[in-house]
Amino acid sequence: RPALTQFGEQMSHLTGVRAIMKDIIETLRTAQGREFINLSAGNPVILPEVEQLWRDCTIELLDSPEYGEVVCRYGSSQGYQPLIEAVIADYNQRYGLNLGDRNILITPGSQSLYFLAANALGGYTTDGRLKQIVLPLSPDYTGYGGVTLIPEALRAYRPRLEIDAAAHRFKYRPNFDQLEINATTGFVLFSRPCNPTGNVLTDDEVRKIAAMAEPYDVPVFVDSAYAPPFPCLNFTEMTPIFGPNIVHCTSLSKAGLPGERVGIAIGDERVIQHLEAFLTNLCLHSPRYGQAIASRAIRSGRLAAISEQVIRPHYQQKFAALEATLDEAMPTNLPWFLHRGEGAIFAWLWLKDLPMSDWEFYQQLKQAGVIVVPGSPFFPGLQEDWTHTQECFRISLTASESELAEAMRRLAQVADRVYAQS
Ligand code: PLP
């Protein structure tokens, strides 16, 4: 194989969950007739109403004179103008903002947006200082583990746990006694709602983080891949927060368009400009077909309406089914805690004092025909030892309600057995 550079080595490593996915694919491939309930998927469900919306927008595009302009020509790095205009009009009207043209950047998926930010704003400055990428609350999106070329730049903070022992529920809170944002911070990043936990930082918590960052001119990137107005995957009240140093980042992936790779950054024009230049060097501009159909779906209000009326209830019902089954099936004497289901498309289960690692429990569950994702890869950038990181599991809400219920009953049996054996 060719000799790789430091960056080549770094980018050849697939982070956390990708390694587990390999094991899951192998398990399914060699299943030999065994049936598994697979609760590992991060791919959203194809909901008929959502697919229909994208079909309709495609037909409109095909029938319009715009088609050639969209696919047969290069465009601007910033993004396809009708999409930029649709986003500005929608957000200004909805949230009373005053966004202009220079506040928006369209990226090929939001993962790439975090890659641009991570390497433009995190890492070593020209005079050799390390600028950190601060994740204020760990666990968070596992993909953040792969975005920086300078791994030592990633710094995550252990949260505070709010536990309701009687109800077997818990919730992570940012630990403001520990969190440091200062001149060594390049930028701050978190998902809201959060993949994997379903946590939603409160409006006040977001404002507090932004206020801590503002004196140092530190941008705060709020990964809103699950937030309103689309895909609207919040089950609790939340308001998108905007501010001079907040970069609101969203994605159309959970609104039915993951294959088209559309990410949207909304923020201060100086930050947007740097990201845009980086994007030009990387790939010239984002593909335009997805942007063109998205501009129609957003402009007409159909995307926001379907998000609220179809996408959100779909996952919220799944969470309710999972929660009800766990409450019924899990032995009450075990220290199990489900994270409050405030949004996104996953449930996050904590088995406190689990007498084995998350990886071993995952193997035991596979024996019972259930696949979930062990939690340890969801703590990118957390440098301290914390047993909690090996006691959690991510459960995808993309399976059917009956599959979820059956899987949770089996999980309860396995949990009962492994705690009893210890
Ligand atoms: N951020 C979060 C929290 C996610 O869950 C995902 C995908 O699952 C992404 C970002 C990346 O999404 P995309 O690149 O498809 O916009």
CSV table of N, CA and C in Angstrom, one decimal, residues 26 41 58 166 174 216 235 289 335 346 371 412:
chain,number,residue,atom,x,y,z
A,26,GLU,N,-21.5,-8.2,9.4
A,26,GLU,CA,-21.0,-9.6,9.4
A,26,GLU,C,-22.0,-10.5,10.1
A,41,ALA,N,-30.0,0.8,13.2
A,41,ALA,CA,-30.0,1.6,12.0
A,41,ALA,C,-30.0,3.1,12.3
A,58,THR,N,-39.7,16.7,-7.5
A,58,THR,CA,-38.8,16.2,-8.7
A,58,THR,C,-39.6,16.4,-10.0
A,166,ALA,N,-36.9,6.5,40.9
A,166,ALA,CA,-38.2,5.8,41.0
A,166,ALA,C,-38.8,5.6,39.6
A,174,PRO,N,-25.5,19.9,30.8
A,174,PRO,CA,-24.1,20.4,30.8
A,174,PRO,C,-23.6,20.7,32.2
A,216,TYR,N,-14.9,35.7,23.7
A,216,TYR,CA,-13.7,35.3,23.0
A,216,TYR,C,-13.9,35.1,21.5
A,235,PHE,N,-39.6,16.3,20.7
A,235,PHE,CA,-40.8,15.8,21.3
A,235,PHE,C,-41.1,16.7,22.5
A,289,TYR,N,-29.2,19.2,-7.7
A,289,TYR,CA,-30.5,18.6,-7.9
A,289,TYR,C,-31.3,18.6,-6.5
A,335,PRO,N,-30.9,-1.4,38.3
A,335,PRO,CA,-30.6,0.0,38.1
A,335,PRO,C,-30.6,0.4,36.6
A,346,PHE,N,-33.6,8.0,18.2
A,346,PHE,CA,-33.0,6.9,19.0
A,346,PHE,C,-33.5,7.0,20.5
A,371,ILE,N,-30.1,-6.7,18.0
A,371,ILE,CA,-28.9,-5.9,17.8
A,371,ILE,C,-29.2,-4.4,18.1
A,412,ALA,N,-34.8,-7.1,28.4
A,412,ALA,CA,-35.1,-7.2,29.8
A,412,ALA,C,-34.7,-8.6,30.4
